[in-house]
Coordinates of N, CA and C in Angstrom, one line a residue:
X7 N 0.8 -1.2 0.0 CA 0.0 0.0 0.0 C 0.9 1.2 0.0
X8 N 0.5 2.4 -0.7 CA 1.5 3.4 -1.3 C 0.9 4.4 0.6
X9 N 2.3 5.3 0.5 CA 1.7 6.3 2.0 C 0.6 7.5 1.3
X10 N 0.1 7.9 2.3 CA -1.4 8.6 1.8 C -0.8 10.2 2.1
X11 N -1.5 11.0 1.4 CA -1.5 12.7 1.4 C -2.8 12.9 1.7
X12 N -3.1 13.9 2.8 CA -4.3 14.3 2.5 C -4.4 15.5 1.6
X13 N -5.8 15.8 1.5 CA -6.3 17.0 0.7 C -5.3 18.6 0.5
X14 N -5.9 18.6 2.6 CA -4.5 19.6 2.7 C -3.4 19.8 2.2
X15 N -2.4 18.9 2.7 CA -1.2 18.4 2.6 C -1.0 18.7 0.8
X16 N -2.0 17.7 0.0 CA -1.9 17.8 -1.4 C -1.8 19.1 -2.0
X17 N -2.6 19.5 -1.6 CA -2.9 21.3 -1.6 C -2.0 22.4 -1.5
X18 N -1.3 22.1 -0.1 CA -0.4 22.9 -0.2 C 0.8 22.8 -1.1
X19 N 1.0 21.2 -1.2 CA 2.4 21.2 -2.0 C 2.0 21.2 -3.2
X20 N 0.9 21.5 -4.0 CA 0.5 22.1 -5.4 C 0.6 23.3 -5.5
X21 N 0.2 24.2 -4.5 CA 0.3 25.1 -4.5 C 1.9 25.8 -4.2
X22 N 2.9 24.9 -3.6 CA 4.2 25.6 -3.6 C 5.2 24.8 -4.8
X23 N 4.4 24.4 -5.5 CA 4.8 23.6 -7.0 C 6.2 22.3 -6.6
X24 N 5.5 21.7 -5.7 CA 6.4 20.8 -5.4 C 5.8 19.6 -5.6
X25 N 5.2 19.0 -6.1 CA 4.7 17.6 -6.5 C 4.0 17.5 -7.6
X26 N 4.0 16.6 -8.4 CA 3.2 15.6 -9.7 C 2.8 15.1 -9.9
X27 N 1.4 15.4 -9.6 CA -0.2 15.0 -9.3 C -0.5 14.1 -10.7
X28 N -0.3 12.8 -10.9 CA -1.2 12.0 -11.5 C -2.5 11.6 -11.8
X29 N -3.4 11.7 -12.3 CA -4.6 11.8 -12.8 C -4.7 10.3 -13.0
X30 N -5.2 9.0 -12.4 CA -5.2 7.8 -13.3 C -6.5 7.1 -13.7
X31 N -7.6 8.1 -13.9 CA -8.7 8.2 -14.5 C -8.9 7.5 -15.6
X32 N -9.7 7.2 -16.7 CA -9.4 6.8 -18.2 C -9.8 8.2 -18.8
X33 N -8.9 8.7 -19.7 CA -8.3 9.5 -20.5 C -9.8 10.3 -20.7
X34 N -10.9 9.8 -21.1 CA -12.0 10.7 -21.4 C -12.5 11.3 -20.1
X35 N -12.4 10.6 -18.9 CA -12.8 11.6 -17.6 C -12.0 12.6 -17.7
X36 N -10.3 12.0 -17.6 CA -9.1 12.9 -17.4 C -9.3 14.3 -18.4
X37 N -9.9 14.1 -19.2 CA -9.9 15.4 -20.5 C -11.3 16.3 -19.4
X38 N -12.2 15.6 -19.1 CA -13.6 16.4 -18.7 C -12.8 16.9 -17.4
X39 N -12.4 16.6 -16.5 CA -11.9 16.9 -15.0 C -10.9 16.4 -14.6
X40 N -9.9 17.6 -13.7 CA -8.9 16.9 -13.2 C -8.3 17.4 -12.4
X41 N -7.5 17.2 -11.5 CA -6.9 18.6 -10.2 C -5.9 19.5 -11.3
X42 N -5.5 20.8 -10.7 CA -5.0 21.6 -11.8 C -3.4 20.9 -12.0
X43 N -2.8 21.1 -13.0 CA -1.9 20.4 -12.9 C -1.3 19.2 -13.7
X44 N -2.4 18.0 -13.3 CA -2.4 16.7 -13.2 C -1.7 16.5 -14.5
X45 N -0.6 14.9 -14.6 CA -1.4 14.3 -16.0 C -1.8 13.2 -16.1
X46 N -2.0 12.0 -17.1 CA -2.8 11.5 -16.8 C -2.2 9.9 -17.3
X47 N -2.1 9.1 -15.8 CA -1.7 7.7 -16.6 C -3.1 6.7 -16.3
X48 N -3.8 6.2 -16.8 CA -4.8 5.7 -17.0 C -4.8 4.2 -16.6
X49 N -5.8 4.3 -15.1 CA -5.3 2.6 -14.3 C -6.2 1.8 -14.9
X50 N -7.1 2.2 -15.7 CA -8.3 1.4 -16.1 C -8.5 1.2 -17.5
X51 N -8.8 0.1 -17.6 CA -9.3 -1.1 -17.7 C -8.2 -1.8 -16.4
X52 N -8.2 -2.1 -14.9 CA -6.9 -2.5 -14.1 C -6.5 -3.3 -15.2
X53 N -6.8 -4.4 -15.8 CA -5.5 -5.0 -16.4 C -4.7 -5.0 -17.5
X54 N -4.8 -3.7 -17.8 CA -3.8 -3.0 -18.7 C -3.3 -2.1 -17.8
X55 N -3.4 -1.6 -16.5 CA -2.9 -0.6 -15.8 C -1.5 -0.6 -16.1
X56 N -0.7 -0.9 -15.8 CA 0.8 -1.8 -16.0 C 1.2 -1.1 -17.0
X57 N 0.6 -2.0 -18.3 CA 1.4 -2.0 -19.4 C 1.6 0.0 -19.8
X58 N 0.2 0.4 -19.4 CA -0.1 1.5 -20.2 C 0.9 2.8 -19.0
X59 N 1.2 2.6 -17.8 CA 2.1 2.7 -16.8 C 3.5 2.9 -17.4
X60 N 3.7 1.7 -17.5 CA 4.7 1.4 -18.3 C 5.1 2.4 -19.7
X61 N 4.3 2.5 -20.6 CA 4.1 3.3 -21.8 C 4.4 5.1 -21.3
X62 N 3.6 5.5 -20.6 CA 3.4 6.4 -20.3 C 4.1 7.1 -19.2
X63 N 4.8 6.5 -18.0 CA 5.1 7.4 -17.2 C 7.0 7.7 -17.9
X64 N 8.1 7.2 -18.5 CA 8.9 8.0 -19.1 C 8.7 9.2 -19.7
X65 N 7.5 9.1 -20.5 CA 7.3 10.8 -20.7 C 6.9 11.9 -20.0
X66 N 5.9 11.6 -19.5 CA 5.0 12.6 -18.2 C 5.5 12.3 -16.5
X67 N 6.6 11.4 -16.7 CA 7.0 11.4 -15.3 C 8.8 11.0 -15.4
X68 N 9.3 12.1 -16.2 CA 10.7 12.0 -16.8 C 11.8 11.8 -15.1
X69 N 11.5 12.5 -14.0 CA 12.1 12.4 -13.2 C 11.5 11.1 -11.9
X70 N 12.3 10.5 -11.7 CA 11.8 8.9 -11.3 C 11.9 9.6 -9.5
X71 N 12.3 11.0 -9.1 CA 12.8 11.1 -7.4 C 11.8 12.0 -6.9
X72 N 11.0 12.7 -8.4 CA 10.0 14.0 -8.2 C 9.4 13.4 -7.5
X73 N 8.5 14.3 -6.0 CA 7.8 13.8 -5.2 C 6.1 13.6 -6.5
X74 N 5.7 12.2 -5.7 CA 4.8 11.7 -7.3 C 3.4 11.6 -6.1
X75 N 1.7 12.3 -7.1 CA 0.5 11.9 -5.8 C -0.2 11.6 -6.8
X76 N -0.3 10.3 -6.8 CA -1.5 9.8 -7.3 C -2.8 9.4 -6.9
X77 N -4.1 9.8 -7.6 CA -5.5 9.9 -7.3 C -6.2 9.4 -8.2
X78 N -7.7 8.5 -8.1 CA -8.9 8.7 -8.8 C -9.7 9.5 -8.3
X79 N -10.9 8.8 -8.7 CA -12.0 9.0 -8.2 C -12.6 9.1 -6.8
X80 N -12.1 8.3 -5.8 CA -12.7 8.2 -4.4 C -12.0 6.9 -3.8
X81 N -12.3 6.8 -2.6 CA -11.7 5.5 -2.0 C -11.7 4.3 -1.9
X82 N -12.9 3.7 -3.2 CA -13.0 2.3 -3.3 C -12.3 2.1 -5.2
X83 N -12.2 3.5 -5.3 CA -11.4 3.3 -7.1 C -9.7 2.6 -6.6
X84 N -9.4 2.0 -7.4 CA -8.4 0.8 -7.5 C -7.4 1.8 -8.5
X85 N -7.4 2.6 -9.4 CA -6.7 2.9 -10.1 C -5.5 3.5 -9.7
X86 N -5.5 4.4 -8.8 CA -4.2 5.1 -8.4 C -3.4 4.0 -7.3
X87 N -4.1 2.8 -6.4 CA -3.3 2.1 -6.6 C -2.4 1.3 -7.3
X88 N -2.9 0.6 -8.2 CA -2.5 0.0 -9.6 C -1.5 1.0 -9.9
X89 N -1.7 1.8 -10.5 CA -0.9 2.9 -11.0 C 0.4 3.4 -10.4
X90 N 0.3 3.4 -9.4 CA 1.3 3.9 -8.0 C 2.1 2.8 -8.0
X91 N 1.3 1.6 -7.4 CA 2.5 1.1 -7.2 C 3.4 0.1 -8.5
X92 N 3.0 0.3 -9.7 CA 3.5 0.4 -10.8 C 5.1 1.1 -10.7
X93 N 4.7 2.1 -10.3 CA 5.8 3.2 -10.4 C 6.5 3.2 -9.2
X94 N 6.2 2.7 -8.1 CA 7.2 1.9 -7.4 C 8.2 1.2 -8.1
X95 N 7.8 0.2 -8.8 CA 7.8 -1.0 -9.3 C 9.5 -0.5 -10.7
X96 N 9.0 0.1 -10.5 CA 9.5 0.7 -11.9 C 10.7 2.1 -11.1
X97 N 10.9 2.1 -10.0 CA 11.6 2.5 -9.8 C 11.5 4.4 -9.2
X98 N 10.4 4.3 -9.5 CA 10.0 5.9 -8.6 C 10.0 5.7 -7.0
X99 N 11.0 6.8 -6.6 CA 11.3 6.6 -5.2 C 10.2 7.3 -4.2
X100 N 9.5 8.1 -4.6 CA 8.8 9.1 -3.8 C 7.1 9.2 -4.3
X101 N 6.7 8.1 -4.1 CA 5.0 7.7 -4.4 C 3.9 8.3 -3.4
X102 N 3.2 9.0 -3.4 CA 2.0 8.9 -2.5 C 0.8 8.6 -2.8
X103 N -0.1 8.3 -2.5 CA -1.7 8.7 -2.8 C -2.5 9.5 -2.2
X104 N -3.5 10.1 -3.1 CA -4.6 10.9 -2.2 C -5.7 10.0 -2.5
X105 N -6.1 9.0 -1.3 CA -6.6 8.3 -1.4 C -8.5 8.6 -2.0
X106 N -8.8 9.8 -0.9 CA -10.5 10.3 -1.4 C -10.4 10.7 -2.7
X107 N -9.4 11.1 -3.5 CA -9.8 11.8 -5.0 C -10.2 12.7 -5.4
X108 N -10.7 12.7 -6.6 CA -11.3 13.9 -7.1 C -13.0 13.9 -6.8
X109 N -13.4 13.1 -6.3 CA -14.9 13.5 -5.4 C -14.7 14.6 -4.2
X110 N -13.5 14.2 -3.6 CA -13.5 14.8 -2.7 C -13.3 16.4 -2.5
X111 N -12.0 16.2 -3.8 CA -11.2 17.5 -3.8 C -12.4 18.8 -4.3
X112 N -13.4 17.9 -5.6 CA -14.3 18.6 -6.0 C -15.5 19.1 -4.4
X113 N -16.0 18.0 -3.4 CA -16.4 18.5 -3.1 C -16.3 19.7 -1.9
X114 N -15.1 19.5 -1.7 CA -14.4 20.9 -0.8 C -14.5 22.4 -1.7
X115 N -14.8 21.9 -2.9 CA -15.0 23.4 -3.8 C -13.7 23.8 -4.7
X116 N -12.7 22.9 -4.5 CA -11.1 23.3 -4.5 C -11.6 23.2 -6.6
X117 N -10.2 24.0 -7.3 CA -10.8 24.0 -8.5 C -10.1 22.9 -9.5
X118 N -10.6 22.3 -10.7 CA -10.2 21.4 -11.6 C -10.2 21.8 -13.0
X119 N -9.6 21.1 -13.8 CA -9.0 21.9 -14.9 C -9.7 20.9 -16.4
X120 N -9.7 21.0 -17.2 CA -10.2 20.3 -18.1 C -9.1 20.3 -19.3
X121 N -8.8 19.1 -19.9 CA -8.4 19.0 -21.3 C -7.8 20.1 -22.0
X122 N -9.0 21.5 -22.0 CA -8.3 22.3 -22.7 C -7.6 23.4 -22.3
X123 N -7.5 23.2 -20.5 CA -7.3 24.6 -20.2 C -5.4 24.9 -20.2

């Protein structure tokens, strides 16, 4: 199990641009909603989580030490773990999760960013 960030915690260190908020949503949520920032490695369908992991974090996650916070949807979504600990796996030293997600984040009012902004 990856260590957890709360809201707060997440918040602040977005806000002092010190972490690299993963998105691991599937790609069409990730385009509709997302924390500002994010990008997006996609845990779902879980059993492609891996491969697509694999595919995707060299590019959008070029530094393997950058403090890394991965999130879905809420606390019973599986994706940000999948996804996380992938990147464990793979050699990222500094993993967290925000376990509640973007339900949560949305519902504190906090703001999210879309595809095109």
């Amino acid at each position: 199990m990856l260590p957890l960030v709360t809201r707060d915690q997440l918040k602040a260190e977005m806000d002092a641009g010190k972490v690299i908020v993963v998105d691991t949503m599937p790609t069409a949520y990730y385009e509709r909603e997302h924390l500002p920032g994010a990008v997006n490695i996609p845990g779902f369908p879980y059993e492609e989580a891996a491969r697509r992991t694999d595919e995707l974090a060299p590019t959008v996650l070029p530094d393997r030490t950058a403090p890394t916070v991965v999130y879905c949807a809420n606390v019973p979504c599986r994706n940000s773990e999948l996804v996380g600990a992938r990147l464990v796996s793979l050699g990222y030293t500094d993993v967290r999760k925000y376990r509640e997600g973007i339900e949560d984040w949305v519902a504190h009012g906090l703001p999210t960013q879309t595809a095109g902004d």
